[in-house]
Short mmCIF file of C-alpha atoms in Angstrom, two decimals:
data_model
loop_
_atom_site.label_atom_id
_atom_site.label_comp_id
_atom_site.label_asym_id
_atom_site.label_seq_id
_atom_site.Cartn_x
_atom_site.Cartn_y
_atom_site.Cartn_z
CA UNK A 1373 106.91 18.51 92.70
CA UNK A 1374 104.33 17.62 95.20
CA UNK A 1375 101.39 18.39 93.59
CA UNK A 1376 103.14 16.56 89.97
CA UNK A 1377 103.08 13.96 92.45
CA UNK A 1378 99.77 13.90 93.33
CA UNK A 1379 98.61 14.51 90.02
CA UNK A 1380 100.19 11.85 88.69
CA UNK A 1381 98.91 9.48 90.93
CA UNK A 1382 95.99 10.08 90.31
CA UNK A 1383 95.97 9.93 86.81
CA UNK A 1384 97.19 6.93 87.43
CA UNK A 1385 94.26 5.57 89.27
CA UNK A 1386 93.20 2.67 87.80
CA UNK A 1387 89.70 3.72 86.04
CA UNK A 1388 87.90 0.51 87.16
CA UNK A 1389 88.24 2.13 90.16
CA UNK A 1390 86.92 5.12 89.52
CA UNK A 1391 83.75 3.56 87.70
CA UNK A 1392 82.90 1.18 90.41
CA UNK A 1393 82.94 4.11 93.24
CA UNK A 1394 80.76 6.63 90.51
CA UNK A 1395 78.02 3.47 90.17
CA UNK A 1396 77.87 2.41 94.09
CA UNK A 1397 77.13 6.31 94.23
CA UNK A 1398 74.65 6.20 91.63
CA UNK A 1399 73.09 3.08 93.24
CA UNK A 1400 73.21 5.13 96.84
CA UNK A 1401 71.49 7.80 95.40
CA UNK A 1402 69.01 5.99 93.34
CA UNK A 1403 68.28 3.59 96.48
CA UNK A 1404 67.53 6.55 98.44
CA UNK A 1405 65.36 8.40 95.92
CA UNK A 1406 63.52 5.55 95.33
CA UNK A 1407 62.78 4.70 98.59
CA UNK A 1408 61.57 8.14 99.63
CA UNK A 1409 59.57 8.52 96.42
CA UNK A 1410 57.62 5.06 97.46
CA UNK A 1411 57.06 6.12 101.04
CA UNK A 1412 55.91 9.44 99.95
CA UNK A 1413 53.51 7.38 97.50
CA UNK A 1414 52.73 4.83 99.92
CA UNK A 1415 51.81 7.88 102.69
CA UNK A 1416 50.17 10.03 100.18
CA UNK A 1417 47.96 7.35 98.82
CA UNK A 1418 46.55 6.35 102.06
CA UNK A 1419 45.61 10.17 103.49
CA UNK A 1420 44.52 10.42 99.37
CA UNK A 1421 42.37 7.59 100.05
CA UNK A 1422 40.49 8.89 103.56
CA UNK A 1423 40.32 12.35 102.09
CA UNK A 1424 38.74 10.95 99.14
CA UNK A 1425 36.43 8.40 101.40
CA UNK A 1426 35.47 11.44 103.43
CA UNK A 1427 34.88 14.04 100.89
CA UNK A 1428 32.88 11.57 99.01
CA UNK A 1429 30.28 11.00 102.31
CA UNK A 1430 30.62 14.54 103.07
CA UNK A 1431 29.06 15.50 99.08
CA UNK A 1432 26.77 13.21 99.43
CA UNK A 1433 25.72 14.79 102.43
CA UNK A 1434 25.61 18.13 101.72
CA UNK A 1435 23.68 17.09 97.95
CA UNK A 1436 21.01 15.47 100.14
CA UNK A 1437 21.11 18.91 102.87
CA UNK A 1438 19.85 20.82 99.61
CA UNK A 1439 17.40 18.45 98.49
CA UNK A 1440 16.25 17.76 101.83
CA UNK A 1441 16.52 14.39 102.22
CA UNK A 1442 16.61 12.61 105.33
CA UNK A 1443 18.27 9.73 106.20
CA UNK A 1444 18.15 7.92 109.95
CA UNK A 1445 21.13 6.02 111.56
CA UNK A 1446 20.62 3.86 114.22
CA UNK A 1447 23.64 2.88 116.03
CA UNK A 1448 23.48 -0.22 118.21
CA UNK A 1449 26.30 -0.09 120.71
CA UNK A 1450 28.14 0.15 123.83
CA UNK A 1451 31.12 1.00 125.41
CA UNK A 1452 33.96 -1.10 127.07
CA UNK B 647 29.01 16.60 109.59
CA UNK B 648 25.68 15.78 111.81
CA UNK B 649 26.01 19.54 113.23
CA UNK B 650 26.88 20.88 109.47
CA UNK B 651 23.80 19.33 107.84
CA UNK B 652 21.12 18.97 110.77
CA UNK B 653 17.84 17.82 109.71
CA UNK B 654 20.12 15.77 107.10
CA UNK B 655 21.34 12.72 108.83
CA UNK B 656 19.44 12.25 112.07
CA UNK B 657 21.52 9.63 114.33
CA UNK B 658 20.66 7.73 117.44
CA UNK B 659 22.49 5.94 119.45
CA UNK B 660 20.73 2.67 121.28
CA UNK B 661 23.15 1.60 124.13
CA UNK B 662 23.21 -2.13 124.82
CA UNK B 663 23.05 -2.84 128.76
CA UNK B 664 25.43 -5.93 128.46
CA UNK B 665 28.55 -3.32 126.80
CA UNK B 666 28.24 -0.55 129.77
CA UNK B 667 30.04 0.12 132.09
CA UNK B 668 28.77 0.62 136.08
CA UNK B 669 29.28 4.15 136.13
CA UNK B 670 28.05 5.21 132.92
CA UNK B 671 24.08 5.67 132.41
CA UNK B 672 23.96 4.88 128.95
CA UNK B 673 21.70 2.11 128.85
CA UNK B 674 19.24 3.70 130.69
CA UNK B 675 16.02 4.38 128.80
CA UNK B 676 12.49 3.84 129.33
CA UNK B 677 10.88 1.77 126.71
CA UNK B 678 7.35 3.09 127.95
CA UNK B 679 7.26 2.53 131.27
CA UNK B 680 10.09 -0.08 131.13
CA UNK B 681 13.47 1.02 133.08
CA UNK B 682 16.48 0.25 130.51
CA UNK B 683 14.13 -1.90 127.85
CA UNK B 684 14.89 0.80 124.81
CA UNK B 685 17.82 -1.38 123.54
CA UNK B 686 16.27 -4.64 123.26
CA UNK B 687 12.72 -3.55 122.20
CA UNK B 688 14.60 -1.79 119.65
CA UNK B 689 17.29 -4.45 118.52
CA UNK B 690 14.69 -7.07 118.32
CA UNK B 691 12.93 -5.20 115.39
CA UNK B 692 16.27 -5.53 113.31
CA UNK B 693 17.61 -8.54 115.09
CA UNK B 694 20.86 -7.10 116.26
CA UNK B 695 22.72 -9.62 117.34
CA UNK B 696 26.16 -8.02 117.77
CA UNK B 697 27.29 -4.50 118.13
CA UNK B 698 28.29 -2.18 116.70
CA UNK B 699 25.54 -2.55 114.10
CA UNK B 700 24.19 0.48 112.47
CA UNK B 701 20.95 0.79 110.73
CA UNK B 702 20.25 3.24 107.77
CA UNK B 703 16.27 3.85 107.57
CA UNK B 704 15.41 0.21 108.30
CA UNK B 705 16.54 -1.09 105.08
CA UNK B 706 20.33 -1.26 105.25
CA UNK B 707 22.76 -2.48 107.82
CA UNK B 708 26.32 -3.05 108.76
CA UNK B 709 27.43 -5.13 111.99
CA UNK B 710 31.20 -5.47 112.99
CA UNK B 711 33.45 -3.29 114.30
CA UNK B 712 37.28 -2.37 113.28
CA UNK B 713 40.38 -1.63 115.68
CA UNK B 714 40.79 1.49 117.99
CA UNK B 715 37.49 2.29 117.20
CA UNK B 716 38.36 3.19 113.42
CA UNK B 717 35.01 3.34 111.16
CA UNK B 718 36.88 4.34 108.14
CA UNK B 719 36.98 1.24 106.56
CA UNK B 720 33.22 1.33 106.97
CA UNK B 721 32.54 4.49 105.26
CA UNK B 722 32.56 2.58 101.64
CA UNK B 723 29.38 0.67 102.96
CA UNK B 724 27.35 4.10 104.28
CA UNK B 725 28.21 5.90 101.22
CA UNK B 726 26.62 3.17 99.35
CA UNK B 727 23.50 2.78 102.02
CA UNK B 728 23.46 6.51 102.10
CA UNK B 729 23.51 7.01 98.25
CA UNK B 730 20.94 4.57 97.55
CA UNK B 731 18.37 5.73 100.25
CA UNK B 732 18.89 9.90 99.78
CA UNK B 733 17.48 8.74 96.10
CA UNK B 734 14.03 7.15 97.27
CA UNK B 735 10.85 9.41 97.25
CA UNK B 736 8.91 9.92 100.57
CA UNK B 737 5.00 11.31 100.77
CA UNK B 738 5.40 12.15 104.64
CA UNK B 739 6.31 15.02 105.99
CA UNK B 740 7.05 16.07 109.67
CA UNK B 741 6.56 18.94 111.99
CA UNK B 742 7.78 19.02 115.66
CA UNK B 743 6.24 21.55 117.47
CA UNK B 744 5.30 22.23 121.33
CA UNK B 745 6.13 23.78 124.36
CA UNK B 746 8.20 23.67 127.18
CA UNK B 747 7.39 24.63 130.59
CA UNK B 748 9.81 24.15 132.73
CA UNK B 749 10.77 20.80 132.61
CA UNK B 750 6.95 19.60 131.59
CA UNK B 751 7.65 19.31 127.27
CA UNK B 752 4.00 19.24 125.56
CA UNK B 753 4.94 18.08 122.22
CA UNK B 754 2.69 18.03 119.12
CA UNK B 755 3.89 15.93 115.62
CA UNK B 756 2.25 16.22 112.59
CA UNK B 757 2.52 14.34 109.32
CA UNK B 758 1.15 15.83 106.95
CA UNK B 759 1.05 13.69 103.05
CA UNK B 760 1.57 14.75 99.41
CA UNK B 761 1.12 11.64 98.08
CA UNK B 762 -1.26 8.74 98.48
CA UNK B 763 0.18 5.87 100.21
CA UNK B 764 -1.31 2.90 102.10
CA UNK B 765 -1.51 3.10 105.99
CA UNK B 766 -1.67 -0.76 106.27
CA UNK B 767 1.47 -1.11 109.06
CA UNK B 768 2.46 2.46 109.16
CA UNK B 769 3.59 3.57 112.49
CA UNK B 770 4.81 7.16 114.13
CA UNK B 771 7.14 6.62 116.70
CA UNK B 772 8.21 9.48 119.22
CA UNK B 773 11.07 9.12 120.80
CA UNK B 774 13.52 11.48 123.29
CA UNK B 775 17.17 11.50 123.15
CA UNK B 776 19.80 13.00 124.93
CA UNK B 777 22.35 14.96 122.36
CA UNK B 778 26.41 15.13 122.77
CA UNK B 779 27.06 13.25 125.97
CA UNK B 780 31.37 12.99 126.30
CA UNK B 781 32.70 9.49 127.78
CA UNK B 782 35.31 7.89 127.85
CA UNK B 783 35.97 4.72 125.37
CA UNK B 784 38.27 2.62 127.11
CA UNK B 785 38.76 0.36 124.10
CA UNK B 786 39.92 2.90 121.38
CA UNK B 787 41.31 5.43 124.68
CA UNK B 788 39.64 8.35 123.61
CA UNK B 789 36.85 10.37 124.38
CA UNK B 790 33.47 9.44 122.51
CA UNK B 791 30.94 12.53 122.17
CA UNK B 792 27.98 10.11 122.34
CA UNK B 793 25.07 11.79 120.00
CA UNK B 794 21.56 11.61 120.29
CA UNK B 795 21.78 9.11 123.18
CA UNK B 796 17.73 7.44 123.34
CA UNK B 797 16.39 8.20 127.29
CA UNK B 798 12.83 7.40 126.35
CA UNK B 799 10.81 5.85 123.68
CA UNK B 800 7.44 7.57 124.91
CA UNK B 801 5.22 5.52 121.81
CA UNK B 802 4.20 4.09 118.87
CA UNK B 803 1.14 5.08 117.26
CA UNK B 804 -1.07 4.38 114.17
CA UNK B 805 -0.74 6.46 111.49
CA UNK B 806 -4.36 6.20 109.90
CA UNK B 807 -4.04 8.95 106.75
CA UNK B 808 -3.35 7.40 103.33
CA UNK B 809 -4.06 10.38 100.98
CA UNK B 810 -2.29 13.50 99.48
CA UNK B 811 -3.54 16.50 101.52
CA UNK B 812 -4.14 14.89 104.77
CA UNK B 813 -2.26 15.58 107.74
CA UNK B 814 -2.20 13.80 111.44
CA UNK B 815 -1.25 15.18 114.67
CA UNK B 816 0.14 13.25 117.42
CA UNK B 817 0.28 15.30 120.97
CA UNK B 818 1.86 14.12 124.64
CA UNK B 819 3.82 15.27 127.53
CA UNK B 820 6.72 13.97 129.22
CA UNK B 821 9.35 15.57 132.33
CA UNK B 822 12.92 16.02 131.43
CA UNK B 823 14.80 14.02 134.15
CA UNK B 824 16.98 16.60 135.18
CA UNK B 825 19.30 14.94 137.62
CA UNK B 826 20.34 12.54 134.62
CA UNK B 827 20.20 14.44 131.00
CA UNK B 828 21.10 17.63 130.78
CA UNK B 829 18.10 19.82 130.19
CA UNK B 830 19.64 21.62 127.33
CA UNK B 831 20.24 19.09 124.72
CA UNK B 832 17.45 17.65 124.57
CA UNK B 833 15.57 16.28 121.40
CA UNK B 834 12.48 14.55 120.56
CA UNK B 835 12.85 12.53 117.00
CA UNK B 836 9.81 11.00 115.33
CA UNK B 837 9.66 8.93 112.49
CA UNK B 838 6.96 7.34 110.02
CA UNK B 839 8.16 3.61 110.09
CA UNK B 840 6.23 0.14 108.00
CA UNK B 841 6.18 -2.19 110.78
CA UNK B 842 5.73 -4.80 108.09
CA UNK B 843 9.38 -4.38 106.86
CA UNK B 844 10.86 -2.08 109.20
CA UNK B 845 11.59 0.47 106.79
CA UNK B 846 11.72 3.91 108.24
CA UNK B 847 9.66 6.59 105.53
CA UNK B 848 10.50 9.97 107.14
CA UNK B 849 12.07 11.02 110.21
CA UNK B 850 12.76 14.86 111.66
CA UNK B 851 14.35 15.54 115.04
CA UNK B 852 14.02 18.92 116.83
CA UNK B 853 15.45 20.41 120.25
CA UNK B 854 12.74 20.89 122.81
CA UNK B 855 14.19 24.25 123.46
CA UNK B 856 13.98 25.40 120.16
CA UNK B 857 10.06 24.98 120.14
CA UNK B 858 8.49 27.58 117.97
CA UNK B 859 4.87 27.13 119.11
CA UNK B 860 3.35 30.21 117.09
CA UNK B 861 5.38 29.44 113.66
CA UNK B 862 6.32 32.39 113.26
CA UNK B 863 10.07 31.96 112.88
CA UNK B 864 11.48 33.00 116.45
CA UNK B 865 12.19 30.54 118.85
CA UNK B 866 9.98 30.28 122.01
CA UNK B 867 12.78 31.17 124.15
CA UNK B 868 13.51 34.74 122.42
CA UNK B 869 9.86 35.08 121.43
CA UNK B 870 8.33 38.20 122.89
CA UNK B 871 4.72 36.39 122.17
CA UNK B 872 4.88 32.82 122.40
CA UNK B 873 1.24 31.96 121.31
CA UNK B 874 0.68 35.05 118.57
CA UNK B 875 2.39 35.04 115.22
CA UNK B 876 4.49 38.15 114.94
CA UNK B 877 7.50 37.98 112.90
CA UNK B 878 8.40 41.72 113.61
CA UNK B 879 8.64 41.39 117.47
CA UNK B 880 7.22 44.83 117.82
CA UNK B 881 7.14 45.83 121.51
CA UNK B 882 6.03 49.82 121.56
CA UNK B 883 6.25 50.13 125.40
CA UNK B 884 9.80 48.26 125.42
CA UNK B 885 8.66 45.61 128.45
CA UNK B 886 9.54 42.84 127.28
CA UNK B 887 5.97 41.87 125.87
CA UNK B 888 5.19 42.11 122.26
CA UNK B 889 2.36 44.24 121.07
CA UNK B 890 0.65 40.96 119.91
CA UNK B 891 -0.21 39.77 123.01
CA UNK B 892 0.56 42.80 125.89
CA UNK B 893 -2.57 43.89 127.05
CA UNK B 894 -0.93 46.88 128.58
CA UNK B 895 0.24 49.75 126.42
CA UNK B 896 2.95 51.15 129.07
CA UNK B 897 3.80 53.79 126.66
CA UNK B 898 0.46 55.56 125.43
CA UNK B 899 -2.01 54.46 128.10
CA UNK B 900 -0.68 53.14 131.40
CA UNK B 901 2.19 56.01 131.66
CA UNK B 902 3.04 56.37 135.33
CA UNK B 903 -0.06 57.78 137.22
CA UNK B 904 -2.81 56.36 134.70
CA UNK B 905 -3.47 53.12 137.24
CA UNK B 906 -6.60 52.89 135.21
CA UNK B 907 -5.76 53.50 131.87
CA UNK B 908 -9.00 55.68 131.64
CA UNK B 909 -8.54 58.50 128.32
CA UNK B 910 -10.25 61.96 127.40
CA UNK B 911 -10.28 64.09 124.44
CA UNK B 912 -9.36 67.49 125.08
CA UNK B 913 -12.11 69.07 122.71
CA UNK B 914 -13.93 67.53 119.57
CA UNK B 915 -11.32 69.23 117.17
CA UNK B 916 -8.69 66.26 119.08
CA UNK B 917 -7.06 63.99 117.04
CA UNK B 918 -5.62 61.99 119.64
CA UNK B 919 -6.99 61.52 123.22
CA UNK B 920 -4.68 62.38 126.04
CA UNK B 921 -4.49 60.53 129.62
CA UNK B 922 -6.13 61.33 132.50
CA UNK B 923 -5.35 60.91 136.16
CA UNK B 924 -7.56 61.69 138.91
CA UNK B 925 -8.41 60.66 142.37
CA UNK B 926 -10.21 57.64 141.09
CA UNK B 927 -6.66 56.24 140.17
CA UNK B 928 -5.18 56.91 144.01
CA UNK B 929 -8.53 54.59 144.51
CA UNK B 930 -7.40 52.44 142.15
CA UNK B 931 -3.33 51.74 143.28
CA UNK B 932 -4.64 51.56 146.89
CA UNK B 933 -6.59 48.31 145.57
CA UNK B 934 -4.13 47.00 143.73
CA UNK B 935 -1.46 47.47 146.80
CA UNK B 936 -4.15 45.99 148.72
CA UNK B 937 -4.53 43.07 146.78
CA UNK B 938 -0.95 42.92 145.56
CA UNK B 939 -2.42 42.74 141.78
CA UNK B 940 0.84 41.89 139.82
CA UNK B 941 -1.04 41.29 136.94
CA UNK B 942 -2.81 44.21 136.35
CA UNK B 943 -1.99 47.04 133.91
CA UNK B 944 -2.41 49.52 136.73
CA UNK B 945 0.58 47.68 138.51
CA UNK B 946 3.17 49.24 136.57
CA UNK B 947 1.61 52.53 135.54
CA UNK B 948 1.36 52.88 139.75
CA UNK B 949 4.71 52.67 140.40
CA UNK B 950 5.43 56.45 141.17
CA UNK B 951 8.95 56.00 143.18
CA UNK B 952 10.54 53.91 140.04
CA UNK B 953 11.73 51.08 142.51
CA UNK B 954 9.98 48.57 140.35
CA UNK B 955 8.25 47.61 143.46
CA UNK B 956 4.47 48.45 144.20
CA UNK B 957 3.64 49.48 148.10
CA UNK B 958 1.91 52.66 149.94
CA UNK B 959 4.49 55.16 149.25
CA UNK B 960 3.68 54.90 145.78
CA UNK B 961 -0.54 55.33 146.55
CA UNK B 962 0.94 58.26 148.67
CA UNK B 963 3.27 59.91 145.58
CA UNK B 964 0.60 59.80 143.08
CA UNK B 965 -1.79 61.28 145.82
CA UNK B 966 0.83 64.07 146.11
CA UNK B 967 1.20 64.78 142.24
CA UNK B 968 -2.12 65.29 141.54
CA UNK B 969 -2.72 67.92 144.78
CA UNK B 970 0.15 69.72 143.26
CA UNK B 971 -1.25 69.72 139.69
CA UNK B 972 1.73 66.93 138.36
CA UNK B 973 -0.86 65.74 135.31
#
């Protein structure tokens, strides 16, 4: 009788209801998938970027070690 | 990337007085005989103004600095400088060579051309630097391993060849200030540099212990000849001195007992002569005891007890071994 009960109430739940709680779970979900795919974009991007800033220096480098080509840096500085 | 490609990208690191601190030593280099005038004489060629400023072969330069002593934003700039200078064509080439003795360096450059080019404003410039000195850079709170630090600008000379085949060799001496760099890194750069537009041709840098003075591949310091040219090392008597240049064969001639080194052929069907040790070598270690004569091939073929030491008892052993027929 109990569970008749219980099964009627909830078939008696009004289905607004029901629809508004499955899309603020959607949105929840989709809020938080969103966000963690932009900060893994955002994060990825930038140690893409000094990688890629790096490696590029590091070819060049290495192309003008087998050729080799010398290049001089003078560095004009101090310490604090 | 400096250590991965040496010989690549040389660096050097000009320390301005005003941006060092009291304890640090930095700024001091000898611009000639000038105490502390490297940064200035330098600077003024390329009119640095502010720090940091780097310069890439004379021709291209950044100045400015970014936070916490970040220089990635920067590396967009030297991979363009870089790219655009690893493409240009140089006729110089240069050899550092020398020796070291002690602390005395005698160095000797040499360009050497394969290409004509005019010598109007060409300059050589020898300079020493101190490699991979830690500190610590209050600013960005980190320690900064300081490379190729310049400690003396020793001189700037005229380079006077202009044609393909022709070579120029520019030889000195300085003292490694051992109280203030450490003695093992060490460098000497030179560079060919127009002192009409600053532009820096050709540039090599090279360890002063890592002199090769013979050329023949092994380093002075684990060179068993330092002045003959003998890849192979061989060293037949095992003392240390290559065959090249040891004037004593301690395994065929001076054997213990042969002081003099003096040979005889058994008969004339001998192929190979045998040694021979008489009384006139008992003469001969008695002098050289005497005289305490180091030097001498006799020295070590006299050494009867094995002590590695030199003195009467050994005159007295050999005297022994021949009266009881030892040879």
């Amino acid at each position: 009788m109990l569970i008749y009960n219980r099964t009627l109430n909830i078939k008696s739940f009004p289905r607004n209801c029901e629809v508004i709680m499955r899309t603020n779970t959607f949105n929840l979900i989709s809020k938080a998938f969103v966000l963690c795919l932009l900060t893994a974009s955002a994060f990825g991007q930038r140690i893409d970027r000094e990688d890629s800033v790096n490696n590029d220096l590091r070819m060049l480098v290495e192309n003008a070690s087998r050729s080799q080509q010398v290049v001089w840096v003078e560095d004009f500085t101090g310490l604090n | 990337m400096l250590d991965e490609f040496p010989g690549t990208l040389i660096s050097t690191e000009w320390h301005s007085p005003g941006y060092t601190p009291g304890d640090s030593d930095f700024e001091e280099c000898y611009y000639y005989d000038n105490f502390g005038g490297c940064y200035g004489a330098r600077g003024n060629l390329f009119n640095v103004g502010g720090i940091p400023h780097t310069e890439w072969n004379g021709e291209y330069d950044l100045t400015g600095g970014w936070a916490n002593g970040n220089w990635e934003p920067a590396y967009d700039y030297f991979i363009g400088f870089y790219n655009q200078l690893i493409g240009s064509e140089t006729p110089y080439d240069i050899v550092i060579n020398g020796f070291k003795d002690g602390l005395t360096v005698n160095y000797d450059i040499t360009v050497s051309m394969d290409d004509d080019h005019s010598s109007q404003n060409q300059k050589v410039e020898i300079i020493v630097v101190e490699d991979k000195i830690m500190s610590y850079w209050t600013g960005a709170s980190e320690y900064h391993n300081a490379r190729n630090v310049a400690r003396y600008w020793i001189s700037t000379e005229d380079l006077d060849i202009s044609s393909a085949g022709e070579s120029q060799t520019f030889s000195g001496s300085f003292e490694i200030d051992e109280e203030a760099w450490n003695p093992d890194s060490v460098k000497i750069i030179s560079m060919v540099q127009n002192y009409g537009n600053y532009h820096v041709h050709q540039v090599q840098e090279l360890n002063v212990n890592e002199f090769d003075t013979d050329q023949d591949g092994i380093m002075n310091n684990e060179d068993n000849c330092l002045s003959e040219y003998n890849p192979e090392q061989e060293d037949i008597d095992g003392d240390g001195m290559g065959d090249a240049c040891d004037p004593c064969d301690n395994a065929n001639i001076f054997v213990p007992g042969n002081v003099s080194g003096d040979l005889w052929y058994y008969d004339d069907t001998s192929l190979e002569p045998t040694v021979l040790v008489d009384v006139f070598d008992v003469l001969l270690l008695a002098e050289i005891v005497e005289l305490a004569d180091e030097e001498s091939c006799g020295y070590e073929a006299g050494d009867m007890t094995g002590e590695g030491d030199v003195n009467i008892i050994d005159v007295i052993a050999l005297a022994s071994f021949i009266m009881e027929g030892a040879f």
